[in-house]
Coordinates of C-alpha atoms in Angstrom, one line a residue:
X1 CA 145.0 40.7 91.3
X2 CA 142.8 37.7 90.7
X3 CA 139.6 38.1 89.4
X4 CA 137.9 36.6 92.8
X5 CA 139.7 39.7 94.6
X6 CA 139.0 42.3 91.3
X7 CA 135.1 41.4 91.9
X8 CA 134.8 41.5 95.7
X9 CA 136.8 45.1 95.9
X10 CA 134.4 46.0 92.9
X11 CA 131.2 44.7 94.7
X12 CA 132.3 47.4 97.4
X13 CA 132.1 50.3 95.5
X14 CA 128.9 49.0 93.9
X15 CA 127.3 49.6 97.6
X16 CA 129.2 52.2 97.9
X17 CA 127.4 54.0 94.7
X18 CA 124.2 53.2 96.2
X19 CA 124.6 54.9 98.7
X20 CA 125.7 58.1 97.6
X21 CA 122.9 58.0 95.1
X22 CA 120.3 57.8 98.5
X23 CA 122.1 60.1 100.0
X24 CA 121.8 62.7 97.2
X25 CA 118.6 62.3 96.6
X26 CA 117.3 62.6 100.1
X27 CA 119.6 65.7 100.8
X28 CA 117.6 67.1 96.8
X29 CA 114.3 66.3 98.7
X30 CA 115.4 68.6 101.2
X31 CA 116.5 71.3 99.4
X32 CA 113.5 71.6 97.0
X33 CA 111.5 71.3 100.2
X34 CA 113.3 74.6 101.5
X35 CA 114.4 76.3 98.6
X36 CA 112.1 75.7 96.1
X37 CA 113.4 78.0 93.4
X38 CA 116.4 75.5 93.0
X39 CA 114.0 73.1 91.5
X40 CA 113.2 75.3 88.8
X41 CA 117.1 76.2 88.4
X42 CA 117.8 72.3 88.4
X43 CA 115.2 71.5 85.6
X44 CA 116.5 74.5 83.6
X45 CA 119.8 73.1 83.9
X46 CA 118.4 69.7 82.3
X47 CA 116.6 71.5 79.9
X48 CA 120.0 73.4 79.4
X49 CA 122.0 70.7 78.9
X50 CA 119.9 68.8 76.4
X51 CA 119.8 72.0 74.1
X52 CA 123.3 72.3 74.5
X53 CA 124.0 68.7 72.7
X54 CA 121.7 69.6 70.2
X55 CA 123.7 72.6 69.2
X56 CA 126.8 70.7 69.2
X57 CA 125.8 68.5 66.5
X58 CA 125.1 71.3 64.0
X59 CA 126.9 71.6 61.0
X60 CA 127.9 75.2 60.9
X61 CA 130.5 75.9 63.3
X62 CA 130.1 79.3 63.8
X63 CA 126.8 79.1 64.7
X64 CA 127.6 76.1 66.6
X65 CA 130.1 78.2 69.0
X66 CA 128.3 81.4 69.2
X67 CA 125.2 79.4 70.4
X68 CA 127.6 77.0 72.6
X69 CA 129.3 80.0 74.2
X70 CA 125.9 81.9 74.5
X71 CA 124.4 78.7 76.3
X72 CA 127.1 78.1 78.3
X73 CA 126.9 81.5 79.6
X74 CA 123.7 80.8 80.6
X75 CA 124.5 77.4 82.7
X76 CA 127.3 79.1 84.7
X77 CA 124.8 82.2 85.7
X78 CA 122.3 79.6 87.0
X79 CA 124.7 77.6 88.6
X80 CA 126.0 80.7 90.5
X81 CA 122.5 81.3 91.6
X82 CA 122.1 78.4 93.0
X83 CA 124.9 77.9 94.8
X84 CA 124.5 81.7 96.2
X85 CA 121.1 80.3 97.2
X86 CA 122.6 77.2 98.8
X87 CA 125.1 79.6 101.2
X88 CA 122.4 81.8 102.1
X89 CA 120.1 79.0 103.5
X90 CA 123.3 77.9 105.4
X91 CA 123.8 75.0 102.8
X92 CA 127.3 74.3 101.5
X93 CA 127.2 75.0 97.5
X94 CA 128.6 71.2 97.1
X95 CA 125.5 70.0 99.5
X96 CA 123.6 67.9 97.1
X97 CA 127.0 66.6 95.4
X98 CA 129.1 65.8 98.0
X99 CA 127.7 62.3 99.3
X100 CA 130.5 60.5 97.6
X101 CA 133.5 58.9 99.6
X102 CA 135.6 59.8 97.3
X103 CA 135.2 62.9 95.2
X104 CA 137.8 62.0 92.8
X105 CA 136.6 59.0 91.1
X106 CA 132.7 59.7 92.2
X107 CA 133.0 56.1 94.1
X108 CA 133.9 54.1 91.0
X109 CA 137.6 53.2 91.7
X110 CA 138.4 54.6 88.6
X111 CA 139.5 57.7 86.8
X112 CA 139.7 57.7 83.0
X113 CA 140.2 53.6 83.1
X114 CA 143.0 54.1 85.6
X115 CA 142.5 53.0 88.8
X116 CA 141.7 55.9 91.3
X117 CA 144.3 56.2 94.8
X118 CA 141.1 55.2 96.5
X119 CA 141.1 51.8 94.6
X120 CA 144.6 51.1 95.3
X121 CA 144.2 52.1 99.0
X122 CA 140.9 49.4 99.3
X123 CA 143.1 46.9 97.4
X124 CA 145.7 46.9 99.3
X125 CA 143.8 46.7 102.8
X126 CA 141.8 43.9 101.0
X127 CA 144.8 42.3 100.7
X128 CA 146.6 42.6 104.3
X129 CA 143.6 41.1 105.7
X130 CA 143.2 38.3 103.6
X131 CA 147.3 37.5 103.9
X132 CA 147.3 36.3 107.8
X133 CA 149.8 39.5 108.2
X134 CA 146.7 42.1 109.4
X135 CA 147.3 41.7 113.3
X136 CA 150.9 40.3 115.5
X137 CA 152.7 40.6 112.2
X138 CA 151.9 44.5 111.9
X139 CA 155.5 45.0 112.9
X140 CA 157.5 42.4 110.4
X141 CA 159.2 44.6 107.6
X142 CA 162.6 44.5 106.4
X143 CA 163.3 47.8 108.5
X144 CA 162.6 46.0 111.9
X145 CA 164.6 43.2 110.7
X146 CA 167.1 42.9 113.5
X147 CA 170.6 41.3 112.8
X148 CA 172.0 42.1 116.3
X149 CA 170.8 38.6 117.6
X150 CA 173.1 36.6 115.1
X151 CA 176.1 36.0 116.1
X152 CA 179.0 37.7 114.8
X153 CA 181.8 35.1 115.3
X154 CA 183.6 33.4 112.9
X155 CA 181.5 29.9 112.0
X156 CA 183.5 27.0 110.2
X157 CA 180.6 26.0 108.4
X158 CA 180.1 29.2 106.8
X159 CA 183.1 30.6 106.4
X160 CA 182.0 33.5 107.8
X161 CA 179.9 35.0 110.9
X162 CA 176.6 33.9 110.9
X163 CA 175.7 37.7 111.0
X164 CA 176.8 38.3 107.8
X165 CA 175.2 35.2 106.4
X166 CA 172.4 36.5 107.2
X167 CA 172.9 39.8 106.4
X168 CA 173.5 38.4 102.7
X169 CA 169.9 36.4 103.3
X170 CA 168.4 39.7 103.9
X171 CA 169.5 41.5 100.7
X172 CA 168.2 38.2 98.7
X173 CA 165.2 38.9 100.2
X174 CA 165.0 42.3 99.5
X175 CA 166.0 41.6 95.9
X176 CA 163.4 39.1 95.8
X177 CA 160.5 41.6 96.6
X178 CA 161.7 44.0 94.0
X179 CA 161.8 41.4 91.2
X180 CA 160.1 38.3 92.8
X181 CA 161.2 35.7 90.0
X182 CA 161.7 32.1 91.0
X183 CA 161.3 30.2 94.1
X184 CA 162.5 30.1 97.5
X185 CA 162.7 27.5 100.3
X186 CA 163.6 29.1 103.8
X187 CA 164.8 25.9 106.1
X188 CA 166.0 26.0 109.7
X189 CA 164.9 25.1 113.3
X190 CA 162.2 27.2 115.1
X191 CA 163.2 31.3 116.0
X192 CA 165.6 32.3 113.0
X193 CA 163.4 34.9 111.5
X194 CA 161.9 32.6 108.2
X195 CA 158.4 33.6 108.9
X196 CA 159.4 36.8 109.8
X197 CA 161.5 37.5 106.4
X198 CA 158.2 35.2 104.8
X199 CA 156.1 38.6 106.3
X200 CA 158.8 41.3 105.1
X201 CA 158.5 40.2 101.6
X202 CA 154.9 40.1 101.8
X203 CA 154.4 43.3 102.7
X204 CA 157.0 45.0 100.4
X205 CA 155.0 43.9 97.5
X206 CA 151.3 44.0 99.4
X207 CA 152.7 48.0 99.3
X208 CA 153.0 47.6 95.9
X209 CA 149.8 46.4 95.1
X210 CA 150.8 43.1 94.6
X211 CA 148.4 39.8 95.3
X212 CA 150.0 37.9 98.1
X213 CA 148.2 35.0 99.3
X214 CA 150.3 34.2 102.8
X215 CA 149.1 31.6 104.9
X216 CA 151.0 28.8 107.4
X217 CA 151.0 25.0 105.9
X218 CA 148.2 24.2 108.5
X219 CA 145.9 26.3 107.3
X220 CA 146.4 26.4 103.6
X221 CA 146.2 22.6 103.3
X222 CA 143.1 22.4 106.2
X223 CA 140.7 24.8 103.2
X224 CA 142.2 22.7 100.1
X225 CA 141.4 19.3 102.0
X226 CA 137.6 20.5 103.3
X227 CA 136.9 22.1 99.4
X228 CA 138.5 18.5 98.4
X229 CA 136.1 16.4 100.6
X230 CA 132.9 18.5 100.0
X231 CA 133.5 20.4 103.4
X232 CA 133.7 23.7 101.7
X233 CA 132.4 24.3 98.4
X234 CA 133.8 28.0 97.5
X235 CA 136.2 27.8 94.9
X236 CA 137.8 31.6 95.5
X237 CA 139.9 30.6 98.1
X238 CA 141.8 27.6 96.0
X239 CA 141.9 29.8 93.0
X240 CA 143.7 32.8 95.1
X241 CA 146.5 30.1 95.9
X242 CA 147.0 29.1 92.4
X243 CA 146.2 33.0 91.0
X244 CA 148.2 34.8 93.0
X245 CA 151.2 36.7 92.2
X246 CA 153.4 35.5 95.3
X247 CA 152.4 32.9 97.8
X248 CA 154.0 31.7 100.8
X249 CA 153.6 28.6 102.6
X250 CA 154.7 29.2 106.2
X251 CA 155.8 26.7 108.5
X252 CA 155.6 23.6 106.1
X253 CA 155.3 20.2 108.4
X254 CA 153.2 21.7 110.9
X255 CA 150.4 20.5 108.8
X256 CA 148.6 16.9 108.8
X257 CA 150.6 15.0 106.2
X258 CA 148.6 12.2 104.4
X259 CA 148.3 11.3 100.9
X260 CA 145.5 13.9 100.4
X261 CA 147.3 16.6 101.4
X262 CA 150.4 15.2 99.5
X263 CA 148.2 15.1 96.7
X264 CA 147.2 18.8 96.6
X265 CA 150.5 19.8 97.9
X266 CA 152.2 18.3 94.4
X267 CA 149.4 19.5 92.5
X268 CA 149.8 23.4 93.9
X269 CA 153.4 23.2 93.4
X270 CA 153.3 22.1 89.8
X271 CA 150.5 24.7 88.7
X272 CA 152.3 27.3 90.3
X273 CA 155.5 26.2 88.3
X274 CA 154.0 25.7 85.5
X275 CA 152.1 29.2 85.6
X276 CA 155.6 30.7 86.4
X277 CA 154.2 32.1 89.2
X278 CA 156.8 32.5 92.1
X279 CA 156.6 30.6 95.8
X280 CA 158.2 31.0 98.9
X281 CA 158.0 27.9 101.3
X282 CA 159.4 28.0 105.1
X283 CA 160.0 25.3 107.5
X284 CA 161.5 23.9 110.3
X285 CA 162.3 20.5 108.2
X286 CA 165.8 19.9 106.3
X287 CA 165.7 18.4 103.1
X288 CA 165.9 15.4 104.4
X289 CA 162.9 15.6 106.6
X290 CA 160.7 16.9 103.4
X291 CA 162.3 14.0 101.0
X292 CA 161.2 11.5 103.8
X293 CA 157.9 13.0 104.4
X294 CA 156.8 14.6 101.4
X295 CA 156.1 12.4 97.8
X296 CA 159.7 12.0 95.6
X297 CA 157.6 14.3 92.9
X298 CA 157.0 16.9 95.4
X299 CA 160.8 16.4 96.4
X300 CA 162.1 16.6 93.1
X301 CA 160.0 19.8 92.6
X302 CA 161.8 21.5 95.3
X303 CA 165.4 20.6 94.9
X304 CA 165.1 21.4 91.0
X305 CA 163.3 24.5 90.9
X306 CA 163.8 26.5 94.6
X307 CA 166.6 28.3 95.7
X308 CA 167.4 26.7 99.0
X309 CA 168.7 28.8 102.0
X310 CA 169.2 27.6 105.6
X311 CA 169.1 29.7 108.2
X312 CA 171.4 29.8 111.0
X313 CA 171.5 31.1 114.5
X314 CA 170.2 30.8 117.9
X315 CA 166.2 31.1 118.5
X316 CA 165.9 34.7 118.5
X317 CA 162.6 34.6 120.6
X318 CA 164.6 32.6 123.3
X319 CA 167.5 35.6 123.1
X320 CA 164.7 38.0 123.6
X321 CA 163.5 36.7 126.9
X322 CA 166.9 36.6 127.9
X323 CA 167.7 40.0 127.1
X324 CA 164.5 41.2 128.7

């Protein structure tokens, strides 16, 4: 998680504190309003409390567990008072406690310095949403992945049908998003399923709690080009695409190529490379295209340390329609 992400999900539960703490007071107002004996069982419970870590620094134990047990005695009959009091007003006993979103970590994300299921949950929405897969690509996941619209005929340049070439892309993939090491380059024309695979992966480890920045070429270099130029001055979205734990470029060409944007496309690559932090790039370009279009750094990048694989096939979109 980068620390951008870390503070924002944080900042949340800040608010989220603050408002349980106005909530319990207000509903406190109320009770004491209605029930005024619970005030006086509520400041003997303070008063309680700060005898009972008195007692628990002195020296003699026995005394110090006779007294402990004695006081605790006490705490448990008053808090069984009030809480009968509470039920017959028509007042849950948890009433004044129970303004918190979560009860298990009390809204703090954590439990015991682990993070709470509530803080997982909020990270992992937090990161769908900021991953361009939130809305069409709801249904991209390796188990919709479809490999009846490959053809299953013997192809010369394969070796093979190009079904079960790209049945053998699939399971790299899959490997990939249990143990994403290295980097991949997904080339091919338009309709094979690279952006769709791109999602699949994505989501596998977005599941996992994984940071996944996944954005098309467009867009990525558009936000690194206005921050660049002065257009936009936050830094969090730069530092998410060199932070992250996986990011994919999606549909790489589609963007405008000049030597500004060659610029931060060689300077992304090489952080991430240097960071050892694992990239998945797809286009619609072959290697020649991108040696031709692209700088011979950002070139040499690619073929040395990306695992290239071309996709084959028909455009499945095109298939669809037919079908339908």
């Amino acid at each position: 998680m980068t620390p951008e992400l870390y503070r924002e999900i944080m900042r949340t539960y800040s608010d989220k504190q603050s408002r349980a703490l106005r909530l319990s007071d207000m509903r406190r107002e109320e009770i004491y309003s209605r029930i005024p004996e619970i005030q006086s069982i509520d400041e003997s419970l303070m008063s309680f409390n700060i005898s009972l870590v008195k007692i628990m620094q002195d020296p003699d134990t026995q005394k110090r567990k006779s007294e402990t047990e004695k006081l605790k005695n006490r705490i448990s009959d008053m808090l069984s008072k009030k809480n009968s009091l509470l039920l017959r007003n028509g007042y849950p006993e948890n009433y004044i406690e129970d303004v918190y979103e979560c009860p298990l970590c009390r809204d703090t994300g954590f439990i015991e310095n682990e993070p709470c299921s509530c803080f997982k949950s909020a990270m992992r929405q937090k990161l769908y949403s900021d991953s361009s897969l939130k809305s069409e690509n709801d249904s991209e996941s390796f188990s919709s992945f479809s490999l009846e619209y490959y053809s299953d005929d013997p192809d010369p340049r394969l070796k093979t049908s190009v079904r079960k070439y790209m049945e053998n892309v699939l399971n790299i993939c899959k490997s990939f998003a249990e143990n994403p090491i290295g980097n991949l380059l997904f080339t091919g024309h338009t309709g094979l399923g690279k952006s769709f695979l791109c999602h699949s992966i994505a989501k596998e480890l977005l599941d996992k709690n994984t940071d996944v920045v996944c954005d098309s070429a467009f867009m990525l270099f558009d936000r690194l080009l206005n921050r660049r130029f002065g257009r936009e001055t936050d830094d969090e979205y730069k530092n998410s695409v060199l932070g992250c734990s996986l990011l994919i470029i999606d549909d790489l060409g589609a963007e405008n190529i000049n030597s500004a944007a060659n610029a931060e496309f060689f300077n992304l690559l090489n952080y991430r490379l240097t960071s050892r932090k694992p990239t998945i790039i797809s286009t619609n370009l072959s290697m020649t295209d991108i040696k031709q279009t692209y700088s011979e750094r950002i070139f040499s990048r690619i073929m040395g340390e990306y695992k290239i694989i071309p996709f084959f096939g028909e455009d499945i979109r095109i298939l669809k329609r037919k079908r339908s």
